[in-house]
mmCIF file of C-alpha atoms and ligand atoms in Angstrom:
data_model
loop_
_atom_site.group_PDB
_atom_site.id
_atom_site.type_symbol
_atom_site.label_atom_id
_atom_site.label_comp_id
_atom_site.label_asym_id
_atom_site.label_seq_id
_atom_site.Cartn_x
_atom_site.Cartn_y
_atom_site.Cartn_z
ATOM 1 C CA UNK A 212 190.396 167.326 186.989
ATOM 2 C CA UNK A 213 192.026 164.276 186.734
ATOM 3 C CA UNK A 214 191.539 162.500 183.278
ATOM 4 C CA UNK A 215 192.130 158.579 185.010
ATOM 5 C CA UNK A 216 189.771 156.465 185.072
ATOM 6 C CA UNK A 217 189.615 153.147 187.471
ATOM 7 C CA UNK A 218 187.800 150.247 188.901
ATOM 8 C CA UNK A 219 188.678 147.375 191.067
ATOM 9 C CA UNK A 220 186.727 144.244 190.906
ATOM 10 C CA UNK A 221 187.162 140.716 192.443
ATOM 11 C CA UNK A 222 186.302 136.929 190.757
ATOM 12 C CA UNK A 223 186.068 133.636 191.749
ATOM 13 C CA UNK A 224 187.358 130.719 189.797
ATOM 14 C CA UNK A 225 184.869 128.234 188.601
ATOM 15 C CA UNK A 226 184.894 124.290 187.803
ATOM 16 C CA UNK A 227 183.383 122.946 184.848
ATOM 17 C CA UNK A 228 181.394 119.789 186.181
ATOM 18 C CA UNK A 229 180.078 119.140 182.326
ATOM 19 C CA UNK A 230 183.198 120.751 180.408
ATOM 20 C CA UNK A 231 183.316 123.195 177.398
ATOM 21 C CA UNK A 232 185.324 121.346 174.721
ATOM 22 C CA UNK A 233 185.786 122.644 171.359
ATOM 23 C CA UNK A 234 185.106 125.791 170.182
ATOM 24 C CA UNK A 235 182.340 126.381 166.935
ATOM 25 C CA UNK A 236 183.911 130.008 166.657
ATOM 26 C CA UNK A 237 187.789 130.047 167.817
ATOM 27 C CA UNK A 238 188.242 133.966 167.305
ATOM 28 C CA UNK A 239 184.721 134.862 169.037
ATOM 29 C CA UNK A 240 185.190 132.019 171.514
ATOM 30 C CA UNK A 241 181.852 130.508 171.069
ATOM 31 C CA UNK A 242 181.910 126.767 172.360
ATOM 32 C CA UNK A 243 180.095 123.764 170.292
ATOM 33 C CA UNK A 244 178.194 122.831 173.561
ATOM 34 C CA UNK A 245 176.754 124.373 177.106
ATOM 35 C CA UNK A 246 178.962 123.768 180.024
ATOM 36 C CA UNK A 247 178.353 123.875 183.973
ATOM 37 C CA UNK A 248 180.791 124.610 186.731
ATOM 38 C CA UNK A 249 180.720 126.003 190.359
ATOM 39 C CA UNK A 250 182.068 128.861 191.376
ATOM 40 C CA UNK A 251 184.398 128.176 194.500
ATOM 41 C CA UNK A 252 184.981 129.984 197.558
ATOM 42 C CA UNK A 253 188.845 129.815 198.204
ATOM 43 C CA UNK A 254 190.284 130.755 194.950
ATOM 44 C CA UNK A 255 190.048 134.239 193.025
ATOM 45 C CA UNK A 256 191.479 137.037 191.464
ATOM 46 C CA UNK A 257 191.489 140.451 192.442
ATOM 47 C CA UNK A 258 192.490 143.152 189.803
ATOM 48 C CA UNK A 259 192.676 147.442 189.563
ATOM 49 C CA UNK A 260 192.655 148.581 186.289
ATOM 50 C CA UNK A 261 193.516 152.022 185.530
ATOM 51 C CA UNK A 262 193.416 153.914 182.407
ATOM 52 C CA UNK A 263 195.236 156.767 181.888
ATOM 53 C CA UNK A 264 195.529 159.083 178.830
ATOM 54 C CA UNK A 265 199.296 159.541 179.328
ATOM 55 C CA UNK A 266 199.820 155.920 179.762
ATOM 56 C CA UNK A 267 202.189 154.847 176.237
ATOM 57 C CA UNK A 268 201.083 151.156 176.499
ATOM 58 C CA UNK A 269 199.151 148.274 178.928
ATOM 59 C CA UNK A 270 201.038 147.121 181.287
ATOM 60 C CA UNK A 271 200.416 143.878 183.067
ATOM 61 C CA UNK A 272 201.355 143.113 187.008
ATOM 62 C CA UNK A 273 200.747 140.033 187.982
ATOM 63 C CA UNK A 274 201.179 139.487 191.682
ATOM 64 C CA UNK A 275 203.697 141.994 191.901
ATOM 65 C CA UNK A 276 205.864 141.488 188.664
ATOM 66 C CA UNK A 277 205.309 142.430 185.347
ATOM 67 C CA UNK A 278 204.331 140.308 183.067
ATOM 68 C CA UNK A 279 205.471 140.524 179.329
ATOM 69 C CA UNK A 280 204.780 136.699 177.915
ATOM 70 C CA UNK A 281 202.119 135.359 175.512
ATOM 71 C CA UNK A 282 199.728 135.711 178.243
ATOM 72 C CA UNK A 283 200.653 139.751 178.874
ATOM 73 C CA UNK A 284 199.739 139.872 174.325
ATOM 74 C CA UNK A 285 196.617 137.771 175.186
ATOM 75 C CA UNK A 286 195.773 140.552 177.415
ATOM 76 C CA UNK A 287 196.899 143.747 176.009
ATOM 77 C CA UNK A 288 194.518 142.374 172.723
ATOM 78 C CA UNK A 289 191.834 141.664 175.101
ATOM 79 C CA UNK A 290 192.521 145.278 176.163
ATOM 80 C CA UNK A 291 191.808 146.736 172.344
ATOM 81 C CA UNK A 292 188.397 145.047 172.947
ATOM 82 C CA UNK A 293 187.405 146.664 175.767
ATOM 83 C CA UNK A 294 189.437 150.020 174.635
ATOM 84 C CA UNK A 295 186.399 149.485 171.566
ATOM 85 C CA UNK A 296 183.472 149.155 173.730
ATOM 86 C CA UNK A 297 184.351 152.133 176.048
ATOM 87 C CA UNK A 298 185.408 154.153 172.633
ATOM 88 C CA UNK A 299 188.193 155.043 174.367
ATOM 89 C CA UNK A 300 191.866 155.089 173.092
ATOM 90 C CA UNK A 301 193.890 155.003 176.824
ATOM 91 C CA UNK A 302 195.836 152.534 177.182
ATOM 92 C CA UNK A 303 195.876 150.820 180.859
ATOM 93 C CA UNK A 304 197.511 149.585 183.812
ATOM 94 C CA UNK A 305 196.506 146.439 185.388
ATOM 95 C CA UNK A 306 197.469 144.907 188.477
ATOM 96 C CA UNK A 307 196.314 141.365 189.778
ATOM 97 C CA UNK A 308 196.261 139.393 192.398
ATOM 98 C CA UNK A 309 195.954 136.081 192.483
ATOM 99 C CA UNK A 310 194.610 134.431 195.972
ATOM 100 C CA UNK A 311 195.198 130.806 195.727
ATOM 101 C CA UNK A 312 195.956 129.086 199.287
ATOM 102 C CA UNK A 313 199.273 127.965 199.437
ATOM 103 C CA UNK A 314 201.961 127.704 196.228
ATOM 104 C CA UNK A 315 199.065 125.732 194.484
ATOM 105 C CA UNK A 316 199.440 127.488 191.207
ATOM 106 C CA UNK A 317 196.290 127.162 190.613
ATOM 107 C CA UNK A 318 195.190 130.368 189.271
ATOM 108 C CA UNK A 319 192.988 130.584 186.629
ATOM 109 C CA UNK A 320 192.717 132.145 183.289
ATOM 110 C CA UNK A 321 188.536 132.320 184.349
ATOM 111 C CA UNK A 322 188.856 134.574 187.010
ATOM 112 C CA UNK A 323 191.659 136.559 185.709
ATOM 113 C CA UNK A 324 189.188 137.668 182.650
ATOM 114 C CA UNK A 325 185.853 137.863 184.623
ATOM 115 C CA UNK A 326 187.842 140.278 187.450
ATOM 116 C CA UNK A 327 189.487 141.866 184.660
ATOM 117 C CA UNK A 328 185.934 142.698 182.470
ATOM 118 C CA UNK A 329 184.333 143.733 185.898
ATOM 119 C CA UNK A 330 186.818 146.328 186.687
ATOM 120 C CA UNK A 331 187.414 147.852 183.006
ATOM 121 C CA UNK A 332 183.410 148.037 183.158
ATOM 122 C CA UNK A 333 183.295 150.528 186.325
ATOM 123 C CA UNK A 334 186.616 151.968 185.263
ATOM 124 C CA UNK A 335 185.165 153.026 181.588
ATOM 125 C CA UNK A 336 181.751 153.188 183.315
ATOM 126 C CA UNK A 337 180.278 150.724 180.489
ATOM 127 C CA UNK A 338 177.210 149.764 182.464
ATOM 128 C CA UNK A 339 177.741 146.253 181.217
ATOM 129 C CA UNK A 340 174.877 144.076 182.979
ATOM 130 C CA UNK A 341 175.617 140.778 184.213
ATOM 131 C CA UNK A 342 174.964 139.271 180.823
ATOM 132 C CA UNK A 343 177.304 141.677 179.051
ATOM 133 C CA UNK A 344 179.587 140.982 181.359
ATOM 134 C CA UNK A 345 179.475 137.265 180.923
ATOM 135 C CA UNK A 346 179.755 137.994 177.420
ATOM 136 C CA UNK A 347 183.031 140.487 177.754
ATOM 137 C CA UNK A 348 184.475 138.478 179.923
ATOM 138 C CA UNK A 349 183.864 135.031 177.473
ATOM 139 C CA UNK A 350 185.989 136.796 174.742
ATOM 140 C CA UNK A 351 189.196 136.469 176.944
ATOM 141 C CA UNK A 352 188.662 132.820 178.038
ATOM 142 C CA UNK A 353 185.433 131.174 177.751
ATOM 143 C CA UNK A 354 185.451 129.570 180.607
ATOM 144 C CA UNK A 355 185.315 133.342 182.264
ATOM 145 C CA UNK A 356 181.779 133.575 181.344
ATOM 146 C CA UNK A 357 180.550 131.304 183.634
ATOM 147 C CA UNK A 358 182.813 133.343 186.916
ATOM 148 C CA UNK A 359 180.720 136.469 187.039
ATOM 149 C CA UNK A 360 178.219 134.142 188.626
ATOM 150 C CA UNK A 361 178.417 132.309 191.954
ATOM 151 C CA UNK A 362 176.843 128.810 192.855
ATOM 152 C CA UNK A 363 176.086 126.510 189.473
ATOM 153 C CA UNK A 364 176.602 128.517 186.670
ATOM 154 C CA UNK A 365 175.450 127.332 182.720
ATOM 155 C CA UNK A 366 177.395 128.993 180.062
ATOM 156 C CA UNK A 367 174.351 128.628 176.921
ATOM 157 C CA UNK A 368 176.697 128.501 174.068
ATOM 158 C CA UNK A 369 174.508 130.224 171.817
ATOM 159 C CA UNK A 370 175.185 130.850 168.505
ATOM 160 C CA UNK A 371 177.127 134.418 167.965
ATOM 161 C CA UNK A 372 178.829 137.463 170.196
ATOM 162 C CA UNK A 373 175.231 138.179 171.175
ATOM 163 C CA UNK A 374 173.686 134.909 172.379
ATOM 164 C CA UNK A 375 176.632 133.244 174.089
ATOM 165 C CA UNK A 376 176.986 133.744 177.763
ATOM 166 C CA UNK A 377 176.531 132.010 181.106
ATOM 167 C CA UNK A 378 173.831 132.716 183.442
ATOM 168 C CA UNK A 379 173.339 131.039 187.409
ATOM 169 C CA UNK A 380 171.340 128.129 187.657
ATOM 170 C CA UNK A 381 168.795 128.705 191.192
ATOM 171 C CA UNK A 382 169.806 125.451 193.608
ATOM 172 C CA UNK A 383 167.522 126.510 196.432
ATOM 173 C CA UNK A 384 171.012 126.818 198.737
ATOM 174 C CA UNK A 385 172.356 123.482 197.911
ATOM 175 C CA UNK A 386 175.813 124.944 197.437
ATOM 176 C CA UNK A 387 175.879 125.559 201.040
ATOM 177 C CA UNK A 388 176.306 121.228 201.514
ATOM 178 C CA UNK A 389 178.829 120.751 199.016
ATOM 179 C CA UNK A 390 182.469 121.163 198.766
ATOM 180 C CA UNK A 391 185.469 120.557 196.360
ATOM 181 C CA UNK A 392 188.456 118.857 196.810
ATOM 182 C CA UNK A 393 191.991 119.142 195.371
ATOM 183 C CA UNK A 394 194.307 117.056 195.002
ATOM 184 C CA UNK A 395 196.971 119.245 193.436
ATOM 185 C CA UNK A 396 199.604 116.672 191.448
ATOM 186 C CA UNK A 397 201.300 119.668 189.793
ATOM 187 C CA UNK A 398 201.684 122.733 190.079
ATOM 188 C CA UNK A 399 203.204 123.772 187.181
ATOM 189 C CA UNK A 400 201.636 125.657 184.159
ATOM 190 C CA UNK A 401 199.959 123.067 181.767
ATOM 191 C CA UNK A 402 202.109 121.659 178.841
ATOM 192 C CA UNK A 403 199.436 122.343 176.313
ATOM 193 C CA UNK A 404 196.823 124.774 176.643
ATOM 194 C CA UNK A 405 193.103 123.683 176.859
ATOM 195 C CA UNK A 406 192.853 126.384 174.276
ATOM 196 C CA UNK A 407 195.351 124.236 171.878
ATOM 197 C CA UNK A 408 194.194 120.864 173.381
ATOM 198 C CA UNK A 409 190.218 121.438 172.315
ATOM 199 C CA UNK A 410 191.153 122.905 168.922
ATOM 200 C CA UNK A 411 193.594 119.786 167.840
ATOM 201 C CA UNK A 412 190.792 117.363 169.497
ATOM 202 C CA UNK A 413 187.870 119.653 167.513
ATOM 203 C CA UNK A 414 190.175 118.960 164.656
ATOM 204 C CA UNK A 415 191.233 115.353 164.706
ATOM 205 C CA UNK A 416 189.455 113.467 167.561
ATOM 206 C CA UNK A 417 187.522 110.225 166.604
ATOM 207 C CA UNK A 418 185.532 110.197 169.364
ATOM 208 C CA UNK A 419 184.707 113.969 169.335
ATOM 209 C CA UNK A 420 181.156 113.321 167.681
ATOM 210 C CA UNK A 421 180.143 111.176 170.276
ATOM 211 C CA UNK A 422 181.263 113.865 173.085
ATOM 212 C CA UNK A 423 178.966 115.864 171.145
ATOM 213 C CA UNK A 424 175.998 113.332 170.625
ATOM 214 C CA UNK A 425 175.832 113.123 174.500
ATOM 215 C CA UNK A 426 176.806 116.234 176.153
ATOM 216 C CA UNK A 427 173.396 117.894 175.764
ATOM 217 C CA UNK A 428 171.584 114.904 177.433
ATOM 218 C CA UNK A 429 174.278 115.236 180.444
ATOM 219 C CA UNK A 430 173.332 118.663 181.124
ATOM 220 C CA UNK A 431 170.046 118.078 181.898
ATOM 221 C CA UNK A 432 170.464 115.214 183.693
ATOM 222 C CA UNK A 433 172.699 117.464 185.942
ATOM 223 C CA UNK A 434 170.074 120.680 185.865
ATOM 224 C CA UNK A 435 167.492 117.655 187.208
ATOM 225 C CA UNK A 436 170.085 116.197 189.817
ATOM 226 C CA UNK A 437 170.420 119.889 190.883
ATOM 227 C CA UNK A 438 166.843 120.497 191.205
ATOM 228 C CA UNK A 439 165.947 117.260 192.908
ATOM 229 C CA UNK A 440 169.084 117.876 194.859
ATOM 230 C CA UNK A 441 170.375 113.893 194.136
ATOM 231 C CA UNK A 442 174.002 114.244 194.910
ATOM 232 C CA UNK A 443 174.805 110.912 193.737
ATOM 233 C CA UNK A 444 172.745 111.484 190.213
ATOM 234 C CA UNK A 445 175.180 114.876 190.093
ATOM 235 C CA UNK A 446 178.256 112.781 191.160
ATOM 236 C CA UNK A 447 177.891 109.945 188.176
ATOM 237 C CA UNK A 448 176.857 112.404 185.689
ATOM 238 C CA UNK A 449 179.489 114.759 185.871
ATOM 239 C CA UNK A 450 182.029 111.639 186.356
ATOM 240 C CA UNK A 451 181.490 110.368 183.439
ATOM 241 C CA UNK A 452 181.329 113.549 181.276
ATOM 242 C CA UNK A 453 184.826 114.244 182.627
ATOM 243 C CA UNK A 454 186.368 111.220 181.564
ATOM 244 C CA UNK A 455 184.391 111.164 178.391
ATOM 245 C CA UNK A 456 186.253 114.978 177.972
ATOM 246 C CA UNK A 457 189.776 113.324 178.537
ATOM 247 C CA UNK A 458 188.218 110.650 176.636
ATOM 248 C CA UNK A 459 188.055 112.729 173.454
ATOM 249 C CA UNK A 460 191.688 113.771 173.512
ATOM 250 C CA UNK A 461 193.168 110.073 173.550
ATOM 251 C CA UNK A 462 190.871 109.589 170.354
ATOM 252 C CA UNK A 463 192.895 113.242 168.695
ATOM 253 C CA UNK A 464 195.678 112.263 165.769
ATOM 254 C CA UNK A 465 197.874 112.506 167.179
ATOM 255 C CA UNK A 466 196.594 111.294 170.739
ATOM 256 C CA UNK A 467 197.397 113.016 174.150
ATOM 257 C CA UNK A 468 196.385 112.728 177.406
ATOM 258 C CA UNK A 469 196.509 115.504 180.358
ATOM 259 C CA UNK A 470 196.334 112.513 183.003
ATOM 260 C CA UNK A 471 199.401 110.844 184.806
ATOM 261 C CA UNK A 472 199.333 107.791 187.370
ATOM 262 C CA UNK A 473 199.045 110.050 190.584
ATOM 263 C CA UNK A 474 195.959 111.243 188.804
ATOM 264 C CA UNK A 475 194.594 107.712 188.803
ATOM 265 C CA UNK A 476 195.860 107.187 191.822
ATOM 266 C CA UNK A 477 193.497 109.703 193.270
ATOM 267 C CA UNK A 478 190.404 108.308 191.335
ATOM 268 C CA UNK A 479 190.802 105.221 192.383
ATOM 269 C CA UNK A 480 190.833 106.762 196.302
ATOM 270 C CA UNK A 481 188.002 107.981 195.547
ATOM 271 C CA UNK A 482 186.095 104.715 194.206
ATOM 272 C CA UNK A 483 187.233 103.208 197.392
ATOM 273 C CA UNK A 484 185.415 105.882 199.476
ATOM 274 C CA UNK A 485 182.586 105.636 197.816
ATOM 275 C CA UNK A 486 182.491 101.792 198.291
ATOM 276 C CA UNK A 487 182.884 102.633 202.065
ATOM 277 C CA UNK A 488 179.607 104.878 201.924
ATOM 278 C CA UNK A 489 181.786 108.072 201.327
ATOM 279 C CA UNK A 490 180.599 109.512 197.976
ATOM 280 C CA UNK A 491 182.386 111.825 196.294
ATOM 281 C CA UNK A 492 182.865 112.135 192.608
ATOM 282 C CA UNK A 493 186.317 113.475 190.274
ATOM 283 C CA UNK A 494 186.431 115.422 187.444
ATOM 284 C CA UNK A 495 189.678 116.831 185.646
ATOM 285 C CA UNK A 496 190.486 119.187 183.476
ATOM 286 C CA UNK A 497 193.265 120.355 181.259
ATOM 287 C CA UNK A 498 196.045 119.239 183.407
ATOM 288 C CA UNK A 499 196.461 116.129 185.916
ATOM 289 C CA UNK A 500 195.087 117.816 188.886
ATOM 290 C CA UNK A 501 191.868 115.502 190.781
ATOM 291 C CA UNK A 502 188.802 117.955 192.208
ATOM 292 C CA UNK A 503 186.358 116.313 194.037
ATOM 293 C CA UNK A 504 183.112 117.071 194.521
ATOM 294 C CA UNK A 505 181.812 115.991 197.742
ATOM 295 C CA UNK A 506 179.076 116.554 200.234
ATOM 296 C CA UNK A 507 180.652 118.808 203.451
ATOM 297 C CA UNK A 508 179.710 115.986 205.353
ATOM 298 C CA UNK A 509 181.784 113.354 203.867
ATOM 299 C CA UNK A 510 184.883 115.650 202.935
ATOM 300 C CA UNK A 511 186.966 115.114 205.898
ATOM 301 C CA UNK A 512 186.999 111.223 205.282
ATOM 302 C CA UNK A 513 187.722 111.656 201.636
ATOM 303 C CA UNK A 514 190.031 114.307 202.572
ATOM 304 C CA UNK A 515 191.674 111.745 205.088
ATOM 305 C CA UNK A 516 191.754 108.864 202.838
ATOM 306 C CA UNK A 517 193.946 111.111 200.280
ATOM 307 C CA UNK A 518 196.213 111.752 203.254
ATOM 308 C CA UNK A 519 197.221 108.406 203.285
ATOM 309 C CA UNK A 520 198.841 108.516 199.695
ATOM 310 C CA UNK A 521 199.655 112.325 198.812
ATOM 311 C CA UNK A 522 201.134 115.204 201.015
ATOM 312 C CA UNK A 523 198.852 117.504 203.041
ATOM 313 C CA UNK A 524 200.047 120.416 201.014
ATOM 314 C CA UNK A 525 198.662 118.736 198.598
ATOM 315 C CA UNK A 526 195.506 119.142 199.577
ATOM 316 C CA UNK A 527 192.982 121.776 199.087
ATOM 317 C CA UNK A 528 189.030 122.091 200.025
ATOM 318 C CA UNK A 529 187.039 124.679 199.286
ATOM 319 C CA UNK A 530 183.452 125.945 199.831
ATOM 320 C CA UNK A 531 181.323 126.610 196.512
ATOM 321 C CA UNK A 532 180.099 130.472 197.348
ATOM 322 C CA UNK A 533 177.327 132.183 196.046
ATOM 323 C CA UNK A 534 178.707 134.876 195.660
ATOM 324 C CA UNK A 535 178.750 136.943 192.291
ATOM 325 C CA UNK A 536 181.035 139.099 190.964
ATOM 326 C CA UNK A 537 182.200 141.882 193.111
ATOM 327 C CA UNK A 538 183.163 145.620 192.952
ATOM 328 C CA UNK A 539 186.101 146.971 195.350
ATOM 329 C CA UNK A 540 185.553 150.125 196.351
HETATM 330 C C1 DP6 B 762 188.906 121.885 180.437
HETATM 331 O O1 DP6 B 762 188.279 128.618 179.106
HETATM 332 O O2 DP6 B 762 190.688 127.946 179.440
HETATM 333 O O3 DP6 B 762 188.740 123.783 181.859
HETATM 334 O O4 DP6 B 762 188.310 129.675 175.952
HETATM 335 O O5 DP6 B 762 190.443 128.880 174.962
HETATM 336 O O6 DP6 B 762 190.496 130.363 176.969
HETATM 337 P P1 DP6 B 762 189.740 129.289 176.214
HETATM 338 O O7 DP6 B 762 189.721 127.988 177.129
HETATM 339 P P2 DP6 B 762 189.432 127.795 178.669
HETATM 340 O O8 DP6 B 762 189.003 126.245 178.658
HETATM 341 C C2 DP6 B 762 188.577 125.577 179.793
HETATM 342 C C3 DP6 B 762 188.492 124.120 179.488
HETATM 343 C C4 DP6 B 762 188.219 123.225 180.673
HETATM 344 C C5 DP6 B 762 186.732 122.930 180.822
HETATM 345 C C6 DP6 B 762 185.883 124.070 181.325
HETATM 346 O O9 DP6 B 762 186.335 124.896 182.118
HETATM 347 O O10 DP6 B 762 184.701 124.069 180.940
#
């Protein structure tokens, strides 16, 4: 009998519409407020882990190379973690996939962990629930949390290992009207980190208090715009607690800023459509890439308006799915 053990599983990336920022417990990853994305459609990560007892060390293939950077140690101690929880001492081989249309590079560290936690979990047959697996898959990224769930997804950010995780917020279908937008600016990997950019704004930001003082009031104007299905409510809500977000970091000692002019560029395209009865609404994260969330009936006006100012390779749309998590046999 063969002593290997394996699982496949597949993610989707998600998109924080009100953004985690700042971490209460770096090591544990537990966030200092709830966040809310979508999970979309287009983009995900498909990974095979294998353990095997002769195996001398992880090993990390990322889209057919090995990987051996910070990223590769990120993982392989990610790997001890889950080498715990199975009580298991094999060491593994993992191979992933990233599907991202085009050379966007816009895979994510969220559906990396979230595939990577649902395959070690059949693999080691762990028998994680959803919930577990929110909360495995939060101690490689937190963001990751919130990708084991499709549609609108809340990551509750809880208090310890036990009581922070994400769970799916019900919409009643409205996922199935909206899309995202990218406008990809670059494509290159970010210059700092979110994970370094929210710990030096934790740190040192002057305005981080008042990110804090209104983030909790955002999400539930966004869990009542989702339940009353008011796109627009969503739209302004989740505007603003995006800029307020980038916000925070030009208030960090010293100050940075993730956003260059094509990024404002963008934003202001997509003022102008919304002047023209064309809503649609940005939000950013850590790097100057523009995603817009739209209604599926107005993207191909928003999507032509960008057309007139940035290449068509440069942009993307994508579905939100409802999808969860899912196995590969
Ligand atoms: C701006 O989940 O990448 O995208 O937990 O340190 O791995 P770590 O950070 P990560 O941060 C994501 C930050 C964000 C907002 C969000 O996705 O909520």
């Amino acid at each position: 009998m063969s002593l290997k053990q394996h699982g496949k599983a597949r993610a989707h990336t998600n998109i924080a519409l009100i953004k985690y920022w700042g971490k209460a417990d770096e090591s544990l990853i537990i966030p200092m407020n709830n966040s809310i994305s979508v999970t979309l459609d287009k983009f995900y990560t498909e990974t095979e882990v294998t353990f095997n007892p002769e195996y001398k060390q992880d090993r990390l293939v990322l889209n057919g190379q090995e990987v051996t950077d910070d990223e590769a140690t990120k993982i392989y101690r990610f790997m001890d973690l889950v080498r715990e929880r199975g009580n298991t001492s094999m060491y593994a081989h993992i191979e992933s996939v990233n599907f991202v249309p085009t050379a966007a590079g816009l895979a994510s560290s969220a559906s990396a962990y979230a595939a990577l936690s649902a395959a070690c979990n059949v693999a080691l047959n762990l028998n994680l629930s959803d919930t577990a697996l929110s909360r495995l898959a939060r101690r490689g990224s937190g963001s990751a949390c919130r990708s084991i769930f499709g549609g609108f997804s809340e990551w509750n950010k809880g208090y310890d290992d036990e009581t922070s995780y994400a769970h799916s917020i019900d919409a009643n279908g409205w996922e199935n009207d909206l899309s995202m937008i990218f406008v990809v600016i670059n494509n290159k990997s970010k210059k700092i980190s979110s994970r370094s950019g929210m710990s030096h704004t934790r740190q040192t930001s002057r305005f981080y208090q008042y990110w804090l003082d209104h983030v909790d009031d955002d999400i539930s104007d966004v869990k009542d715009a989702i339940h009353n299905k008011n796109f627009n409510k969503l739209g302004e809500v989740i505007e603003e607690n995006g800029l307020r977000m980038h916000a925070t970091n030009l208030g960090s000692q010293p100050p940075f800023t993730y956003l260059v002019p094509e990024s404002y560029q963008a934003m202001e395209i997509v003022h102008q459509c919304r002047e023209a009865g064309f809503p649609g609404y940005f939000t950013m994260d850590a790097g100057p890439n523009v995603k817009i969330l739209t209604e599926k009936k107005n993207q191909d006006y928003i999507i032509n308006a960008l057309l007139k100012t940035f290449r068509e390779d440069q942009i993307i749309a994508s579905d939100i799915t409802q999808t969860s998590i899912e196995i590969i046999k």
